[in-house]
One Martini backbone bead per residue (centre of mass of N, CA, C, O) as a GRO file, in nm:
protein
   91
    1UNK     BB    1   5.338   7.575   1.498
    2UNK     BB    2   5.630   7.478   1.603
    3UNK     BB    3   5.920   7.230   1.473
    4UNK     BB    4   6.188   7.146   1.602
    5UNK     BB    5   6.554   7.040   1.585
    6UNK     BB    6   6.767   6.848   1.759
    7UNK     BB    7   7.077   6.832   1.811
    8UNK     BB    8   7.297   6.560   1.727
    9UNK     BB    9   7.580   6.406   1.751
   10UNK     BB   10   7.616   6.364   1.407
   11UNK     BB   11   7.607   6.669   1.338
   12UNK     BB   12   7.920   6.716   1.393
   13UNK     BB   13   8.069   6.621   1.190
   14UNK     BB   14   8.117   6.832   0.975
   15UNK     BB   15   8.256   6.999   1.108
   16UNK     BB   16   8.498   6.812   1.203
   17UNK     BB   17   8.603   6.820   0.907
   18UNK     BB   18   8.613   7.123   0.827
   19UNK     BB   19   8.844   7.168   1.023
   20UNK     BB   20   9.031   6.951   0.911
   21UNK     BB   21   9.023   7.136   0.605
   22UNK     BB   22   9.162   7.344   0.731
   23UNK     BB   23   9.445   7.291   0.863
   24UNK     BB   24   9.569   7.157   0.644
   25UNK     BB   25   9.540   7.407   0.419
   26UNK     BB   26   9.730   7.591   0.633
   27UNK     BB   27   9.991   7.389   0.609
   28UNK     BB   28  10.013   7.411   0.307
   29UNK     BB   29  10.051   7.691   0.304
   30UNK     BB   30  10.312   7.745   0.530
   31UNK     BB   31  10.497   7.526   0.334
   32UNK     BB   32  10.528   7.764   0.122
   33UNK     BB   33  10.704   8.010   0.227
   34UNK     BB   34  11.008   7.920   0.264
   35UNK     BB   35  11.001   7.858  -0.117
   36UNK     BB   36  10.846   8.112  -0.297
   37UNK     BB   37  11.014   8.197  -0.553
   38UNK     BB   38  10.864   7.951  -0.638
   39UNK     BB   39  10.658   7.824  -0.821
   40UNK     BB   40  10.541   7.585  -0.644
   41UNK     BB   41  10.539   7.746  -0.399
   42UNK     BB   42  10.300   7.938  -0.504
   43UNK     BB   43  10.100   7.700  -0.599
   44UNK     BB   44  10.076   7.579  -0.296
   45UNK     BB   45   9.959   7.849  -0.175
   46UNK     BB   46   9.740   7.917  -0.361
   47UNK     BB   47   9.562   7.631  -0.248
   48UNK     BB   48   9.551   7.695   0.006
   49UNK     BB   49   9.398   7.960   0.016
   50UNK     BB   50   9.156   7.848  -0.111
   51UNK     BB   51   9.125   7.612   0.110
   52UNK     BB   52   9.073   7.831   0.343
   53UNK     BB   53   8.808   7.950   0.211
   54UNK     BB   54   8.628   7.715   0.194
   55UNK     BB   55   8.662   7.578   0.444
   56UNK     BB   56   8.576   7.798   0.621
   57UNK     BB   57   8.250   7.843   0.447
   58UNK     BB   58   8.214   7.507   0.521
   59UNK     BB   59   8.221   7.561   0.815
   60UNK     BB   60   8.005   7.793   0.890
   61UNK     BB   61   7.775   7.627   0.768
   62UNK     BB   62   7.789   7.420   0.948
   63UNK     BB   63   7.745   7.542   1.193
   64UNK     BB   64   7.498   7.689   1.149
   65UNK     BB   65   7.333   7.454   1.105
   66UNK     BB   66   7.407   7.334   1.407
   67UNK     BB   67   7.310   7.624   1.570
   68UNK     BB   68   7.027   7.644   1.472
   69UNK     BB   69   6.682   7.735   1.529
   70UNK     BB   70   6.530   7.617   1.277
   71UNK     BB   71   6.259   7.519   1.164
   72UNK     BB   72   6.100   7.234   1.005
   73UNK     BB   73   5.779   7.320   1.106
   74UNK     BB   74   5.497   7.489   1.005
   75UNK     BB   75   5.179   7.547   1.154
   76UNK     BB   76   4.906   7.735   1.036
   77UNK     BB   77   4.647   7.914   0.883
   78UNK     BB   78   4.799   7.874   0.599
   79UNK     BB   79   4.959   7.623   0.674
   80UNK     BB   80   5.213   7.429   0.532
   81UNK     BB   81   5.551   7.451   0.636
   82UNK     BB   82   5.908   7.460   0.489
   83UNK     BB   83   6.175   7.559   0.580
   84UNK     BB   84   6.535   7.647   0.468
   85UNK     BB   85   6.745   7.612   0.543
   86UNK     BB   86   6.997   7.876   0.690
   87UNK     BB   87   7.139   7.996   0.437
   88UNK     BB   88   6.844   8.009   0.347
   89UNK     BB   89   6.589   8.151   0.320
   90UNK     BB   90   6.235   8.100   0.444
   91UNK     BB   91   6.078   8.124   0.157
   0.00000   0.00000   0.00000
């Protein structure tokens, strides 16, 4: 027997954030594409693009829990399981 979990609304907040600051950090990285050759704009660059590289994997991740169909716990002969959440392995 396995029981999963029903996503319910509460559940998309995690994404409806990770996607806010995706947006930001893509805004934060191409305000500063305009005035490149100067050392500040540099650093607001390179910040935007850590931020969207980050919020990008924060934002998959909370999707894939969001979406996922993984069992919160299974009872067989072998006994009682609980398996790992979305992104780690079942095991």
């Amino acid at each position: 027997m396995r029981v999963l979990r029903r996503p319910v609304p509460g559940d998309a907040r995690p994404v409806g954030c990770a996607l806010v600051l995706l947006v930001f950090s893509a805004v934060f990285a191409v305000a500063a594409v305009p005035s490149l050759p100067r050392v500040g704009a540099l650093l607001y660059l390179l910040v935007g693009v850590a931020g969207v590289l980050l919020c990008g994997a924060g934002l998959a991740t909370a999707a894939g829990r969001f979406l996922a169909r993984r069992p919160v716990l299974e009872l067989d002969d072998r006994g009682v399981r609980l398996p790992a959440p979305w992104p780690w392995p079942r095991t």
